[in-house]
Structures are given as C-alpha cells and as structure tokens.
Tab-separated table of C-alpha atoms in Angstrom:
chain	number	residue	atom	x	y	z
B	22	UNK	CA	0.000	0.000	0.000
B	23	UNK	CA	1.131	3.529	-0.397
B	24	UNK	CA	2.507	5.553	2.392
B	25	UNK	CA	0.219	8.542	3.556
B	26	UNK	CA	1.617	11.846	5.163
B	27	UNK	CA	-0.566	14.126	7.137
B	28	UNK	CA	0.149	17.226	9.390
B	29	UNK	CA	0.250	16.373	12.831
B	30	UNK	CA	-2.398	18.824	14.329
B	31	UNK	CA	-4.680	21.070	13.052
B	32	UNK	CA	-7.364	23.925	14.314
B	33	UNK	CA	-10.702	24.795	13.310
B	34	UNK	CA	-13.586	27.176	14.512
B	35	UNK	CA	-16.691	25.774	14.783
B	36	UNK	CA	-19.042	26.482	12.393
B	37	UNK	CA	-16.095	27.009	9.508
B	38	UNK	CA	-15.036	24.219	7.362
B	39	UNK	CA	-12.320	21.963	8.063
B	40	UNK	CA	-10.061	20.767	5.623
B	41	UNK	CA	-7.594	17.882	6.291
B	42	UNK	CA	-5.379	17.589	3.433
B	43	UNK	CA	-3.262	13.811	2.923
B	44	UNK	CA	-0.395	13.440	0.817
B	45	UNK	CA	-0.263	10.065	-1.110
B	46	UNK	CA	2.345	10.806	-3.974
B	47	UNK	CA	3.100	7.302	-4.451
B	48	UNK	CA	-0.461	5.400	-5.047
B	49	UNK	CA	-1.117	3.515	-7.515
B	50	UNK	CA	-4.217	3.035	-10.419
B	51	UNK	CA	-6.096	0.577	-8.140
B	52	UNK	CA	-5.483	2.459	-4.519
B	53	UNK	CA	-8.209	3.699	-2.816
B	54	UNK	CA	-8.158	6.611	0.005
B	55	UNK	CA	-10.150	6.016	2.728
B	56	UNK	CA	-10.470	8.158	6.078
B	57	UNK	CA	-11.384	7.344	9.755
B	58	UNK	CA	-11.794	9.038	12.645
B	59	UNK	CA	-10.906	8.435	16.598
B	60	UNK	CA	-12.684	10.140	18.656
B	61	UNK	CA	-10.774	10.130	21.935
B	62	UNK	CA	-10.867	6.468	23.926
B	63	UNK	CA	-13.583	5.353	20.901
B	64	UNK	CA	-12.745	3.050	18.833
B	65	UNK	CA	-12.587	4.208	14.747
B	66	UNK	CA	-15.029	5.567	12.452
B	67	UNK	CA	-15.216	5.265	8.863
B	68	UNK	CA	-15.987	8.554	7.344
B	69	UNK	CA	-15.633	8.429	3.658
B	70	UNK	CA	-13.774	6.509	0.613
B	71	UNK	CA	-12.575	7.113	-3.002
B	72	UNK	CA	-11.133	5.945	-5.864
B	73	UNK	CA	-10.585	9.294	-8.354
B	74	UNK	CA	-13.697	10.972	-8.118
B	75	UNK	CA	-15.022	13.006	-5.378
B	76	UNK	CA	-16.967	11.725	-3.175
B	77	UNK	CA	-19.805	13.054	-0.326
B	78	UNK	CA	-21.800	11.647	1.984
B	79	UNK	CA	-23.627	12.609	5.174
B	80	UNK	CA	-20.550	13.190	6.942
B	81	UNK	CA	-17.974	14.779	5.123
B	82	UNK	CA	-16.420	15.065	1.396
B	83	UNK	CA	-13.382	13.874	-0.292
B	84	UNK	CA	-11.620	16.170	-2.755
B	85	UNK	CA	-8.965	13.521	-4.727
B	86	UNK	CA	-6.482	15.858	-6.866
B	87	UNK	CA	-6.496	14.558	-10.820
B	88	UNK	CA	-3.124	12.910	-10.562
B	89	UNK	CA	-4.697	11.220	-7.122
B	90	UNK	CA	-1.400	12.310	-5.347
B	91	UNK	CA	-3.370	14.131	-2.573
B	92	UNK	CA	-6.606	14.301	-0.876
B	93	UNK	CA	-8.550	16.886	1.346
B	94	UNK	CA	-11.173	15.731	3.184
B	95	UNK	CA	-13.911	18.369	4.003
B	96	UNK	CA	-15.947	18.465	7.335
B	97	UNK	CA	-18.493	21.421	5.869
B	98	UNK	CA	-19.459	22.896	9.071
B	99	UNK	CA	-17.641	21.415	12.105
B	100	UNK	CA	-18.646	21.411	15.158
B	101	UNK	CA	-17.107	20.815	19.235
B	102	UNK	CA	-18.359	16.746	18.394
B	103	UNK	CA	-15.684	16.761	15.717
B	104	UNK	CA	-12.929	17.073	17.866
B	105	UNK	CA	-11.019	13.580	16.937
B	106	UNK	CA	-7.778	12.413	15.525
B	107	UNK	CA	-8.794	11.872	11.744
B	108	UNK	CA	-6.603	8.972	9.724
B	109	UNK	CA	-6.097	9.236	5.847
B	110	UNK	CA	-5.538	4.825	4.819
B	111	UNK	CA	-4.573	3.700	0.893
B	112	UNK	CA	-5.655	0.249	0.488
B	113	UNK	CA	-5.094	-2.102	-2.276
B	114	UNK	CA	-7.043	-5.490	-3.360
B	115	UNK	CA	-4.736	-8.681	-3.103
B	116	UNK	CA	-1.970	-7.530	-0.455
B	117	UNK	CA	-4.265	-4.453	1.522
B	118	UNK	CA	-6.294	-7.340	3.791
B	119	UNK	CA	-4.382	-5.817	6.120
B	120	UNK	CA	-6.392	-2.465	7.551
B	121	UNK	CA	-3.179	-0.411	9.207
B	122	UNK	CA	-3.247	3.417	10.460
B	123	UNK	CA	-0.755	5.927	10.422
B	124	UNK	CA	-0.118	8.456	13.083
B	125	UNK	CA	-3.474	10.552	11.341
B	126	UNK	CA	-4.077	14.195	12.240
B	127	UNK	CA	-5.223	15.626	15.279
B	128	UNK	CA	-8.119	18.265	14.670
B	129	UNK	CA	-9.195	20.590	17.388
B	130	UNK	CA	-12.406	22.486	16.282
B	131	UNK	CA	-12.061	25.717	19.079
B	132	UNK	CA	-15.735	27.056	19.998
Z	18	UNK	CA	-27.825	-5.520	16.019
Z	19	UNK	CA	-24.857	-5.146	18.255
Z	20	UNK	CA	-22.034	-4.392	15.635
Z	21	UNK	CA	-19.019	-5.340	17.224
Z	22	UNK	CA	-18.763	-6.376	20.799
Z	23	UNK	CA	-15.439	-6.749	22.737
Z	24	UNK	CA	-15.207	-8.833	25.945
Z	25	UNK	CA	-14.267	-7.783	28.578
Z	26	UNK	CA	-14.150	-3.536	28.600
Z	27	UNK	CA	-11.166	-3.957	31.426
Z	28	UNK	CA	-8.995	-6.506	33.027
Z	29	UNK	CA	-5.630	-5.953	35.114
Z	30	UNK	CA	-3.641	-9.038	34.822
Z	31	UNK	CA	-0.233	-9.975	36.733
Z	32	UNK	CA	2.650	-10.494	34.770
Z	33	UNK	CA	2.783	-14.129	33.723
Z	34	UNK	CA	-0.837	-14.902	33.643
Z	35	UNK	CA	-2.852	-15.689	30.483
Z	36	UNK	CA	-6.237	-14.331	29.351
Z	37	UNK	CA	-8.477	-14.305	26.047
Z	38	UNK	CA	-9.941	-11.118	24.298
Z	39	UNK	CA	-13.508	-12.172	22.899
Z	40	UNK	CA	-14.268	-10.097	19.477
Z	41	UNK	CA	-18.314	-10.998	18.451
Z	42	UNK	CA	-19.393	-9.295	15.325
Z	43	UNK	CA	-23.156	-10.244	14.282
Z	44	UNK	CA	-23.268	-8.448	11.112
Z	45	UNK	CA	-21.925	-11.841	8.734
Z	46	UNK	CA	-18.516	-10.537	8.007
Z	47	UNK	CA	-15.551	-11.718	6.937
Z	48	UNK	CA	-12.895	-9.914	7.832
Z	49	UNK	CA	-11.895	-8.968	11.267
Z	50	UNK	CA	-8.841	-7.403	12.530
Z	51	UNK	CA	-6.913	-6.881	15.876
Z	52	UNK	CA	-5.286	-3.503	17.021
Z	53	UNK	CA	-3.492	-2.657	20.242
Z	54	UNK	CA	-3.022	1.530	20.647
Z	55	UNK	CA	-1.001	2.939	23.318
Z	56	UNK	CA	-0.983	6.535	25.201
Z	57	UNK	CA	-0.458	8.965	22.217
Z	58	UNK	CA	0.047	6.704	19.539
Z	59	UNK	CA	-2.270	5.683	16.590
Z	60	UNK	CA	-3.458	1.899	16.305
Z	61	UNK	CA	-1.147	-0.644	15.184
Z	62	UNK	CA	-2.424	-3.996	13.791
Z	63	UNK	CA	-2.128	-7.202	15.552
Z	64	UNK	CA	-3.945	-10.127	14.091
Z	65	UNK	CA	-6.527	-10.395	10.876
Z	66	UNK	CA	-8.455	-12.892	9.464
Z	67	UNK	CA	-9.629	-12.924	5.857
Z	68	UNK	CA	-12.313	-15.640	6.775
Z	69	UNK	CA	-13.591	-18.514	9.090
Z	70	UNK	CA	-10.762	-20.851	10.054
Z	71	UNK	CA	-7.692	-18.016	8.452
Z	72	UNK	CA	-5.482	-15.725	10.737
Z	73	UNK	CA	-2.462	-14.245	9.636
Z	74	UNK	CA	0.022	-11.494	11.035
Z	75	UNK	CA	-0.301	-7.475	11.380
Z	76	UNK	CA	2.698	-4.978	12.279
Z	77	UNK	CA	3.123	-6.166	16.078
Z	78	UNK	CA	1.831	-9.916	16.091
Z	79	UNK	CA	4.611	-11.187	18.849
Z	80	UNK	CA	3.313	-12.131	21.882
Z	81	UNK	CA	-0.098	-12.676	20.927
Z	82	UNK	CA	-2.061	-15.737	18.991
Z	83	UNK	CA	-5.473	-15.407	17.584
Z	84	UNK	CA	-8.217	-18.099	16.717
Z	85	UNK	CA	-11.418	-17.481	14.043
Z	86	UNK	CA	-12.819	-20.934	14.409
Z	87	UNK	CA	-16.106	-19.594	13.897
Z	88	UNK	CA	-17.396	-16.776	11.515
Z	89	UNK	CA	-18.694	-14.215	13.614
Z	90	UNK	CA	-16.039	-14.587	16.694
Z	91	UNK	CA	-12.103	-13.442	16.492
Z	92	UNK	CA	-9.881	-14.107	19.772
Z	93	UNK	CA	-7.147	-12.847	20.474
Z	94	UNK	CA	-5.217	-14.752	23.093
Z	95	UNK	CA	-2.198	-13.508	25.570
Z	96	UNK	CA	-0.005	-16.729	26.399
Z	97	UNK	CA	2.074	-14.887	29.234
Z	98	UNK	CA	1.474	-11.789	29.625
Z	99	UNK	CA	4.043	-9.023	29.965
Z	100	UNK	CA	3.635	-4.701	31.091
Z	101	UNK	CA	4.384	-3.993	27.697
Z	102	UNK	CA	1.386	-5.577	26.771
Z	103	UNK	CA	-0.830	-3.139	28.526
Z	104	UNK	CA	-2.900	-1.223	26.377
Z	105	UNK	CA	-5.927	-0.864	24.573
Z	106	UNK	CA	-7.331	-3.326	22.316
Z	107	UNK	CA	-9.781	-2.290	19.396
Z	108	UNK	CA	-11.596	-5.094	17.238
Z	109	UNK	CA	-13.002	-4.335	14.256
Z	110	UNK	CA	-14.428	-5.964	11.586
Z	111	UNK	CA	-15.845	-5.816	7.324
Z	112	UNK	CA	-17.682	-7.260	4.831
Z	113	UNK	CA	-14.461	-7.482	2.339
Z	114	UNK	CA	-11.073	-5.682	1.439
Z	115	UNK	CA	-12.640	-2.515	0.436
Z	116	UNK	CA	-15.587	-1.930	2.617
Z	117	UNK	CA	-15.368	0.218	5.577
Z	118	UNK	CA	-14.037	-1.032	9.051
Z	119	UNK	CA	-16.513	-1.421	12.105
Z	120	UNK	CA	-14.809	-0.899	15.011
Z	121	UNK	CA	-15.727	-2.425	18.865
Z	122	UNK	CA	-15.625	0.136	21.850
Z	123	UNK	CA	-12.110	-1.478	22.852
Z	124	UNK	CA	-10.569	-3.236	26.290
Z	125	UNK	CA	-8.234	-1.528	28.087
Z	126	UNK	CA	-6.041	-4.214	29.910
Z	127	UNK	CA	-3.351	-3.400	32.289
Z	128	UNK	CA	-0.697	-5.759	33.120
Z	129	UNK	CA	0.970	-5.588	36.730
C-alpha cells in the first residue's frame, strides 16, 4: 500500500469548514483513500472513501487531486463533536487485507 | 444488532498470567482485525483474518495468537502476559477488502 503523510495537528472554529489535506504521492491506479476518525478512547469511524472521483456523503467530502497524489477531506461545518484524531488509509485489493493506520491528524475544532 | 462487541471492557492481569480477548461481530462478516493503541500513539495492527478458520500477522503480532474458528467470533489470546502488553485493544471488523471497518468500543487491559 502507499505511504500517507498528514500534518500532525490542526485547528478549526466551529461552524467554519475543516479541511484535512493527505499526501499520497506514491499510489497507484487501483489504490483507494479512505479516512477514519478516533474520537478520543472510541474506537474508529469510517468517514468516507474514493477511488478518483469526489466523493460526499452525510458526513464529510473527499476532494482527490487529478493525478490522485493528494486528498482533502472536508468536514463542511464542524462542530465541538468533531474534535477527533482523523486517519487518511490507501488500500489495495490482493496484499491491503491488512487495515493499518498511520499516526493521522489531530483536529481541534475551538468554539 | 450489536455491531461489534469486545469482551471484557477492562482486566488488570499480573505479569505471567494468560487471558483471552472475545471479538463478536453479528453483522456476517468476513474480515476482522486486531489492534493494540497505546498513550499517544495511533493503532497498530495485531492479528486479521480474511475468513472462518484463516489468521495471519499485522505490524506487532509477537506475543499474541489469535483463533477465528467460527465466523462471527475473532480471539485474540495472551499466552504470558508481559507490562508492555498493557494497552488498549480495538476489534473491528468488514464485509471485504474494500468496505469500511466497524470498530468495537475497545478493552483496556493493564498488566501488573
């Protein structure tokens, strides 16, 4: 799987939007992104995946640049709840069974 | 529908003893996947399983043997345990390679 890179911390107000940006310069045609989220002493929560389109759901969207060599993921309006450490993953049929995290990014969305 | 349950939330264990972790998921998957995450640090992979009756090893698999004799459970077993095993343990399971991760609400297990 390609290696992701992603600041260490980050700060938000509430109410703005948050963009986490992930640096994937190395993936490969048939790499997805994927993001989680740990909200402190949960366990991990899927968010949001993509191939080479942008992608939104419910929770958040995923801005994948044309040569797929970075990602943002957007949090439209964040709020307090959305104080987590958020994980960008590249997976990979046939060798990516394995599921492993990075260090991720801690966001702090200040009231 | 529970998702993923972990058994027991906490246990403190003395140095040399043995214990299993108990991993139910009720949702028919077949992947499921063992992570241990320390103070400060993100979660590093243990054990996963592919399917019933498969394990195979993560980033930190010493110490530690797992067992998926049936679908829905994965256990993760501590022969002798050591302090540097105490942390918290996240399950998690999925329905394949590329679907997303459902994680359990973790044990935190101390070791004395």
């Amino acid at each position: 799987d390609a290696k992701t890179t992603q600041p260490t911390s980050m700060d938000c107000a509430e109410g703005r939007a948050a963009n986490l940006p992930c640096n994937h310069s190395t993936i490969s045609g048939n790499e997805y992104v994927y993001w989680y989220r740990q909200i402190h002493s949960q366990g991990p929560q899927y968010i949001i995946h993509g191939l080479k389109n942008n992608e939104t759901n419910e929770m958040a969207s995923l801005i994948i640049t044309e040569d797929r060599k970075s990602s943002t993921l957007i949090l439209p309006h964040a709020t307090l709840r959305d104080t987590a450490v958020y994980y960008c993953i590249v997976r990979t049929q046939g060798g990516s069974e394995k599921l492993v995290f990075g260090k991720g990014t801690k966001l702090t969305v200040n009231p | 529908n529970a998702g993923v349950t972990q058994t027991p939330k906490f246990r403190v264990l003395k140095t040399g003893q043995s214990m299993t972790l108990l991993c139910a998921q009720d949702m028919n998957h077949e992947y499921m996947y063992w992570y241990r995450q320390d103070p400060g640090m993100g979660l590093r992979l243990i054990h996963y399983s592919v399917g019933e009756g498969t394990t195979a090893k993560g980033e930190v698999p010493d110490g530690y043997n797992v067992s998926r004799l049936k679908k829905q459970n994965f256990l993760l077993g501590l022969e002798s345990a050591a302090p540097s095993q105490t942390s918290v343990y996240f399950c998690a399971s999925s329905r394949g390679w590329n679907t997303e991760a459902f994680f359990g609400q973790g044990t935190r297990l101390t070791v004395v």
